[in-house]
mmCIF file of C-alpha atoms in Angstrom:
data_model
loop_
_atom_site.group_PDB
_atom_site.id
_atom_site.type_symbol
_atom_site.label_atom_id
_atom_site.label_comp_id
_atom_site.label_asym_id
_atom_site.label_seq_id
_atom_site.Cartn_x
_atom_site.Cartn_y
_atom_site.Cartn_z
ATOM 1 C CA UNK A 14 12.314 -107.853 36.790
ATOM 2 C CA UNK A 15 10.714 -106.688 33.501
ATOM 3 C CA UNK A 16 7.226 -107.387 34.866
ATOM 4 C CA UNK A 17 7.847 -104.684 37.485
ATOM 5 C CA UNK A 18 8.740 -102.085 34.829
ATOM 6 C CA UNK A 19 6.328 -99.320 33.990
ATOM 7 C CA UNK A 20 4.964 -99.212 30.433
ATOM 8 C CA UNK A 21 7.361 -96.343 29.681
ATOM 9 C CA UNK A 22 10.373 -98.332 30.890
ATOM 10 C CA UNK A 23 9.279 -101.316 28.799
ATOM 11 C CA UNK A 24 9.135 -99.136 25.683
ATOM 12 C CA UNK A 25 12.603 -97.717 26.409
ATOM 13 C CA UNK A 26 14.019 -101.218 26.860
ATOM 14 C CA UNK A 27 12.360 -102.465 23.667
ATOM 15 C CA UNK A 28 13.692 -99.502 21.692
ATOM 16 C CA UNK A 29 17.231 -100.015 23.017
ATOM 17 C CA UNK A 30 17.156 -103.712 22.062
ATOM 18 C CA UNK A 31 15.614 -103.081 18.625
ATOM 19 C CA UNK A 32 18.085 -100.392 17.580
ATOM 20 C CA UNK A 33 21.098 -102.414 18.715
ATOM 21 C CA UNK A 34 20.225 -105.317 16.399
ATOM 22 C CA UNK A 35 22.149 -105.332 13.110
ATOM 23 C CA UNK A 36 19.009 -105.560 10.972
ATOM 24 C CA UNK A 37 18.857 -104.393 7.358
ATOM 25 C CA UNK A 38 15.251 -103.247 7.788
ATOM 26 C CA UNK A 39 13.957 -101.912 11.109
ATOM 27 C CA UNK A 40 10.249 -101.238 11.760
ATOM 28 C CA UNK A 41 9.500 -98.812 14.602
ATOM 29 C CA UNK A 42 5.911 -98.152 15.697
ATOM 30 C CA UNK A 43 5.044 -94.866 17.470
ATOM 31 C CA UNK A 44 8.272 -94.791 19.496
ATOM 32 C CA UNK A 45 8.584 -91.030 18.901
ATOM 33 C CA UNK A 46 5.269 -90.477 20.702
ATOM 34 C CA UNK A 47 6.125 -91.943 24.128
ATOM 35 C CA UNK A 48 8.321 -90.945 27.048
ATOM 36 C CA UNK A 49 9.568 -87.532 28.098
ATOM 37 C CA UNK A 50 11.197 -85.003 25.777
ATOM 38 C CA UNK A 51 14.699 -86.247 26.573
ATOM 39 C CA UNK A 52 13.781 -89.820 25.584
ATOM 40 C CA UNK A 53 12.013 -88.643 22.418
ATOM 41 C CA UNK A 54 15.084 -86.601 21.471
ATOM 42 C CA UNK A 55 17.321 -89.628 22.072
ATOM 43 C CA UNK A 56 15.077 -91.790 19.878
ATOM 44 C CA UNK A 57 15.051 -89.147 17.164
ATOM 45 C CA UNK A 58 18.860 -88.850 17.176
ATOM 46 C CA UNK A 59 19.241 -92.635 17.083
ATOM 47 C CA UNK A 60 16.869 -92.889 14.097
ATOM 48 C CA UNK A 61 18.817 -90.206 12.236
ATOM 49 C CA UNK A 62 22.102 -91.991 12.920
ATOM 50 C CA UNK A 63 20.733 -95.314 11.656
ATOM 51 C CA UNK A 64 19.350 -93.746 8.482
ATOM 52 C CA UNK A 65 21.938 -91.145 7.527
ATOM 53 C CA UNK A 66 25.208 -92.551 8.890
ATOM 54 C CA UNK A 67 24.709 -96.308 8.889
ATOM 55 C CA UNK A 68 22.535 -96.465 5.766
ATOM 56 C CA UNK A 69 19.862 -98.672 7.341
ATOM 57 C CA UNK A 70 16.286 -98.873 6.060
ATOM 58 C CA UNK A 71 13.987 -97.739 8.871
ATOM 59 C CA UNK A 72 10.197 -97.819 8.571
ATOM 60 C CA UNK A 73 8.627 -95.517 11.167
ATOM 61 C CA UNK A 74 4.905 -95.685 11.913
ATOM 62 C CA UNK A 75 3.627 -92.517 13.565
ATOM 63 C CA UNK A 76 1.378 -89.481 13.635
ATOM 64 C CA UNK A 77 3.865 -86.756 14.583
ATOM 65 C CA UNK A 78 4.070 -85.423 11.045
ATOM 66 C CA UNK A 79 6.633 -82.683 11.711
ATOM 67 C CA UNK A 80 9.093 -85.183 13.181
ATOM 68 C CA UNK A 81 8.507 -87.705 10.410
ATOM 69 C CA UNK A 82 8.961 -84.989 7.801
ATOM 70 C CA UNK A 83 12.371 -84.125 9.274
ATOM 71 C CA UNK A 84 13.699 -87.634 9.611
ATOM 72 C CA UNK A 85 12.254 -89.406 6.557
ATOM 73 C CA UNK A 86 13.079 -88.933 2.883
ATOM 74 C CA UNK A 87 9.893 -90.672 1.768
ATOM 75 C CA UNK A 88 6.462 -90.985 3.371
ATOM 76 C CA UNK A 89 3.301 -92.930 2.598
ATOM 77 C CA UNK A 90 -0.152 -92.116 3.929
ATOM 78 C CA UNK A 91 -2.672 -94.886 4.554
ATOM 79 C CA UNK A 92 -6.407 -94.388 5.022
ATOM 80 C CA UNK A 93 -8.213 -97.457 6.394
ATOM 81 C CA UNK A 94 -5.458 -99.653 5.025
ATOM 82 C CA UNK A 95 -5.562 -98.092 1.557
ATOM 83 C CA UNK A 96 -2.613 -96.231 0.055
ATOM 84 C CA UNK A 97 -3.588 -92.568 -0.223
ATOM 85 C CA UNK A 98 -0.303 -90.781 -0.993
ATOM 86 C CA UNK A 99 3.283 -91.856 -1.624
ATOM 87 C CA UNK A 100 6.152 -89.474 -2.271
ATOM 88 C CA UNK A 101 8.539 -86.904 -0.843
ATOM 89 C CA UNK A 102 8.089 -86.229 2.869
ATOM 90 C CA UNK A 103 7.110 -82.567 2.437
ATOM 91 C CA UNK A 104 4.453 -83.459 -0.170
ATOM 92 C CA UNK A 105 2.800 -86.226 1.868
ATOM 93 C CA UNK A 106 3.008 -84.226 5.108
ATOM 94 C CA UNK A 107 1.220 -81.293 3.446
ATOM 95 C CA UNK A 108 -1.525 -83.607 2.141
ATOM 96 C CA UNK A 109 -1.978 -85.180 5.586
ATOM 97 C CA UNK A 110 -2.285 -81.794 7.298
ATOM 98 C CA UNK A 111 -4.700 -80.506 4.654
ATOM 99 C CA UNK A 112 -6.947 -83.544 5.070
ATOM 100 C CA UNK A 113 -6.818 -83.225 8.857
ATOM 101 C CA UNK A 114 -7.865 -79.599 8.599
ATOM 102 C CA UNK A 115 -10.720 -80.485 6.237
ATOM 103 C CA UNK A 116 -11.998 -83.012 8.785
ATOM 104 C CA UNK A 117 -11.829 -80.397 11.536
ATOM 105 C CA UNK A 118 -13.805 -77.975 9.359
ATOM 106 C CA UNK A 119 -16.486 -80.616 8.723
ATOM 107 C CA UNK A 120 -16.791 -81.465 12.414
ATOM 108 C CA UNK A 121 -17.035 -77.807 13.382
ATOM 109 C CA UNK A 122 -19.435 -76.840 10.571
ATOM 110 C CA UNK A 123 -22.386 -74.991 12.031
ATOM 111 C CA UNK A 124 -20.825 -74.988 15.495
ATOM 112 C CA UNK A 125 -19.313 -72.081 17.379
ATOM 113 C CA UNK A 126 -16.148 -73.168 19.151
ATOM 114 C CA UNK A 127 -14.908 -69.644 19.848
ATOM 115 C CA UNK A 128 -14.390 -68.209 23.295
ATOM 116 C CA UNK A 129 -16.400 -65.008 23.016
ATOM 117 C CA UNK A 130 -18.543 -62.393 24.677
ATOM 118 C CA UNK A 131 -22.148 -61.780 23.628
ATOM 119 C CA UNK A 132 -21.146 -58.139 23.060
ATOM 120 C CA UNK A 133 -18.815 -59.088 20.170
ATOM 121 C CA UNK A 134 -19.700 -60.568 16.785
ATOM 122 C CA UNK A 135 -17.116 -61.423 14.128
ATOM 123 C CA UNK A 136 -18.430 -60.423 10.697
ATOM 124 C CA UNK A 137 -15.462 -61.412 8.539
ATOM 125 C CA UNK A 138 -11.709 -61.973 8.633
ATOM 126 C CA UNK A 139 -9.614 -62.460 5.508
ATOM 127 C CA UNK A 140 -6.332 -61.872 3.714
ATOM 128 C CA UNK A 141 -6.161 -59.159 1.023
ATOM 129 C CA UNK A 142 -3.544 -58.179 -1.543
ATOM 130 C CA UNK A 143 -2.197 -54.652 -2.102
ATOM 131 C CA UNK A 144 -5.116 -53.899 -4.448
ATOM 132 C CA UNK A 145 -7.672 -54.793 -1.757
ATOM 133 C CA UNK A 146 -8.691 -58.076 -3.380
ATOM 134 C CA UNK A 147 -9.603 -60.900 -1.011
ATOM 135 C CA UNK A 148 -7.121 -63.776 -1.323
ATOM 136 C CA UNK A 149 -7.171 -67.514 -0.687
ATOM 137 C CA UNK A 150 -3.793 -67.816 -2.437
ATOM 138 C CA UNK A 151 -1.077 -65.230 -1.996
ATOM 139 C CA UNK A 152 2.337 -64.982 -3.650
ATOM 140 C CA UNK A 153 5.439 -65.141 -1.478
ATOM 141 C CA UNK A 154 7.210 -61.776 -1.159
ATOM 142 C CA UNK A 155 4.175 -59.671 -2.069
ATOM 143 C CA UNK A 156 2.574 -57.125 0.325
ATOM 144 C CA UNK A 157 -0.673 -58.116 2.020
ATOM 145 C CA UNK A 158 -3.280 -57.038 4.557
ATOM 146 C CA UNK A 159 -5.473 -58.849 7.037
ATOM 147 C CA UNK A 160 -8.836 -57.225 7.697
ATOM 148 C CA UNK A 161 -11.081 -58.025 10.638
ATOM 149 C CA UNK A 162 -14.690 -56.795 10.504
ATOM 150 C CA UNK A 163 -16.750 -56.981 13.679
ATOM 151 C CA UNK A 164 -19.707 -55.460 15.501
ATOM 152 C CA UNK A 165 -20.127 -54.458 19.152
ATOM 153 C CA UNK A 166 -23.419 -54.524 21.020
ATOM 154 C CA UNK A 167 -22.149 -51.898 23.468
ATOM 155 C CA UNK A 168 -19.240 -49.451 23.760
ATOM 156 C CA UNK A 169 -15.938 -51.061 24.834
ATOM 157 C CA UNK A 170 -12.935 -49.055 25.987
ATOM 158 C CA UNK A 171 -9.245 -49.949 25.585
ATOM 159 C CA UNK A 172 -9.976 -52.655 23.013
ATOM 160 C CA UNK A 173 -6.954 -54.494 21.590
ATOM 161 C CA UNK A 174 -6.529 -57.038 18.799
ATOM 162 C CA UNK A 175 -4.029 -59.925 18.653
ATOM 163 C CA UNK A 176 -3.665 -61.529 15.227
ATOM 164 C CA UNK A 177 -1.422 -64.488 14.468
ATOM 165 C CA UNK A 178 -0.724 -66.899 11.628
ATOM 166 C CA UNK A 179 -0.373 -70.620 12.314
ATOM 167 C CA UNK A 180 0.333 -73.719 10.258
ATOM 168 C CA UNK A 181 -2.237 -76.436 9.637
ATOM 169 C CA UNK A 182 -0.917 -78.345 12.664
ATOM 170 C CA UNK A 183 -1.288 -75.215 14.830
ATOM 171 C CA UNK A 184 2.364 -74.210 15.030
ATOM 172 C CA UNK A 185 2.207 -70.457 15.610
ATOM 173 C CA UNK A 186 4.509 -68.736 13.139
ATOM 174 C CA UNK A 187 4.090 -65.022 13.710
ATOM 175 C CA UNK A 188 1.921 -62.622 15.685
ATOM 176 C CA UNK A 189 1.099 -58.936 15.832
ATOM 177 C CA UNK A 190 -1.031 -56.949 18.244
ATOM 178 C CA UNK A 191 -2.298 -53.452 19.041
ATOM 179 C CA UNK A 192 -1.463 -53.355 22.761
ATOM 180 C CA UNK A 193 0.547 -50.167 22.420
ATOM 181 C CA UNK A 194 -2.409 -48.471 20.726
ATOM 182 C CA UNK A 195 -5.571 -49.492 22.616
ATOM 183 C CA UNK A 196 -8.688 -47.770 21.357
ATOM 184 C CA UNK A 197 -12.187 -46.958 22.565
ATOM 185 C CA UNK A 198 -14.964 -48.269 20.310
ATOM 186 C CA UNK A 199 -18.644 -47.231 20.411
ATOM 187 C CA UNK A 200 -21.418 -49.735 19.686
ATOM 188 C CA UNK A 201 -21.752 -50.608 15.995
ATOM 189 C CA UNK A 202 -19.652 -52.086 13.183
ATOM 190 C CA UNK A 203 -15.878 -51.589 13.069
ATOM 191 C CA UNK A 204 -12.703 -53.055 11.618
ATOM 192 C CA UNK A 205 -9.045 -53.748 12.352
ATOM 193 C CA UNK A 206 -6.510 -53.801 9.523
ATOM 194 C CA UNK A 207 -2.986 -55.204 9.709
ATOM 195 C CA UNK A 208 -0.628 -54.308 6.839
ATOM 196 C CA UNK A 209 2.593 -56.113 5.959
ATOM 197 C CA UNK A 210 5.152 -55.042 3.367
ATOM 198 C CA UNK A 211 6.081 -58.581 2.343
ATOM 199 C CA UNK A 212 4.808 -62.141 2.792
ATOM 200 C CA UNK A 213 7.873 -63.781 4.337
ATOM 201 C CA UNK A 214 6.154 -67.053 5.284
ATOM 202 C CA UNK A 215 7.311 -69.861 3.018
ATOM 203 C CA UNK A 216 4.926 -71.647 0.605
ATOM 204 C CA UNK A 217 2.323 -73.785 2.365
ATOM 205 C CA UNK A 218 -1.183 -73.712 3.844
ATOM 206 C CA UNK A 219 -1.876 -71.501 6.871
ATOM 207 C CA UNK A 220 -4.718 -70.095 8.974
ATOM 208 C CA UNK A 221 -5.397 -67.023 11.088
ATOM 209 C CA UNK A 222 -5.958 -66.823 14.832
ATOM 210 C CA UNK A 223 -7.811 -63.888 16.354
ATOM 211 C CA UNK A 224 -7.845 -62.687 19.959
ATOM 212 C CA UNK A 225 -9.786 -59.565 20.918
ATOM 213 C CA UNK A 226 -9.884 -58.249 24.464
ATOM 214 C CA UNK A 227 -9.141 -55.430 26.826
ATOM 215 C CA UNK A 228 -5.741 -54.146 27.932
ATOM 216 C CA UNK A 229 -6.174 -55.819 31.322
ATOM 217 C CA UNK A 230 -6.510 -59.258 29.669
ATOM 218 C CA UNK A 231 -10.285 -59.715 29.616
ATOM 219 C CA UNK A 232 -11.156 -62.020 26.698
ATOM 220 C CA UNK A 233 -13.866 -60.802 24.344
ATOM 221 C CA UNK A 234 -13.175 -63.148 21.425
ATOM 222 C CA UNK A 235 -10.603 -65.924 20.941
ATOM 223 C CA UNK A 236 -10.372 -68.652 18.311
ATOM 224 C CA UNK A 237 -7.996 -70.106 15.727
ATOM 225 C CA UNK A 238 -8.236 -71.875 12.363
ATOM 226 C CA UNK A 239 -9.922 -68.865 10.754
ATOM 227 C CA UNK A 240 -9.718 -67.928 7.064
ATOM 228 C CA UNK A 241 -7.323 -70.524 5.683
ATOM 229 C CA UNK A 242 -5.013 -69.367 2.878
ATOM 230 C CA UNK A 243 -2.120 -70.704 0.802
ATOM 231 C CA UNK A 244 1.234 -69.076 0.157
ATOM 232 C CA UNK A 245 2.567 -69.897 -3.306
ATOM 233 C CA UNK A 246 5.740 -69.165 -5.268
ATOM 234 C CA UNK A 247 6.883 -69.852 -8.821
ATOM 235 C CA UNK A 248 10.498 -69.333 -7.757
ATOM 236 C CA UNK A 249 12.017 -72.809 -7.349
ATOM 237 C CA UNK A 250 14.675 -71.553 -4.927
ATOM 238 C CA UNK A 251 11.943 -70.242 -2.609
ATOM 239 C CA UNK A 252 9.527 -73.161 -3.087
ATOM 240 C CA UNK A 253 12.175 -75.727 -2.078
ATOM 241 C CA UNK A 254 12.808 -73.879 1.204
ATOM 242 C CA UNK A 255 9.446 -75.028 2.560
ATOM 243 C CA UNK A 256 11.176 -78.341 3.298
ATOM 244 C CA UNK A 257 13.632 -76.527 5.583
ATOM 245 C CA UNK A 258 11.527 -74.084 7.585
ATOM 246 C CA UNK A 259 8.413 -71.961 7.893
ATOM 247 C CA UNK A 260 9.635 -68.412 7.420
ATOM 248 C CA UNK A 261 12.316 -66.656 5.371
ATOM 249 C CA UNK A 262 14.223 -63.872 7.111
ATOM 250 C CA UNK A 263 14.861 -60.637 5.232
ATOM 251 C CA UNK A 264 18.633 -61.044 5.410
ATOM 252 C CA UNK A 265 21.699 -60.104 3.375
ATOM 253 C CA UNK A 266 24.921 -62.088 2.982
ATOM 254 C CA UNK A 267 28.552 -61.076 2.650
ATOM 255 C CA UNK A 268 31.710 -63.100 2.092
ATOM 256 C CA UNK A 269 35.412 -62.489 1.712
ATOM 257 C CA UNK A 270 38.875 -63.786 2.455
ATOM 258 C CA UNK A 271 40.321 -63.380 5.921
ATOM 259 C CA UNK A 272 43.862 -62.002 5.953
ATOM 260 C CA UNK A 273 45.775 -62.521 9.176
ATOM 261 C CA UNK A 274 47.748 -59.636 10.620
ATOM 262 C CA UNK A 275 50.920 -61.756 10.795
ATOM 263 C CA UNK A 276 50.792 -62.406 7.038
ATOM 264 C CA UNK A 277 50.542 -58.694 6.373
ATOM 265 C CA UNK A 278 53.694 -58.090 8.418
#
């Protein structure tokens, strides 16, 4: 009956057979990239159980870097069969994403891939520190600004700006907008400025996304992967958190001993 199975069913069957074999070393190729979300989750959980609970050696071949970073303690990156990087998962994943972004920049060099109106021209967008110095590297925890300079060929009423920060694999991390304060702009050169009291995004490489439009949703300008920057930190406790998440909440902790009412009586 296997010949009547769909390709997806064949992969599921192969994965079930492979993971049930008591092998010391298991090689899995792209299994985390097929099937629906439920099947991918099941595969992911099974891989974790084999590695962390049963102590098996599992070699996973794949391109879903975020998943591999979570499940693997060590990663290697091959380029045309040649070893490029070998080390901790977070280190190799960062290198892979940086190289991917560099390739995208090369392919898009001299091209305009933005969704935009002829009435809008982006002059510049960049990250600045508290002293108004343009930054390509910014220290975690320090205040910063994002400035957007643009020109309009004609007056536009109720103009709003949506600005977000995303990772190198386009995971949107945070966003801010001016919807509650739309503004009328005459023709000419203008700017938007977003100010933040603290950089709470954990160390890594990030980019800006810009959406400009009207309150009713008309798109005037929309593109991502603008003005790449790096968040850095010399604090080891903060730097190591980049392996565990993307953003650090401004939180406080408390602890104490619980005393039951019955004991007090």
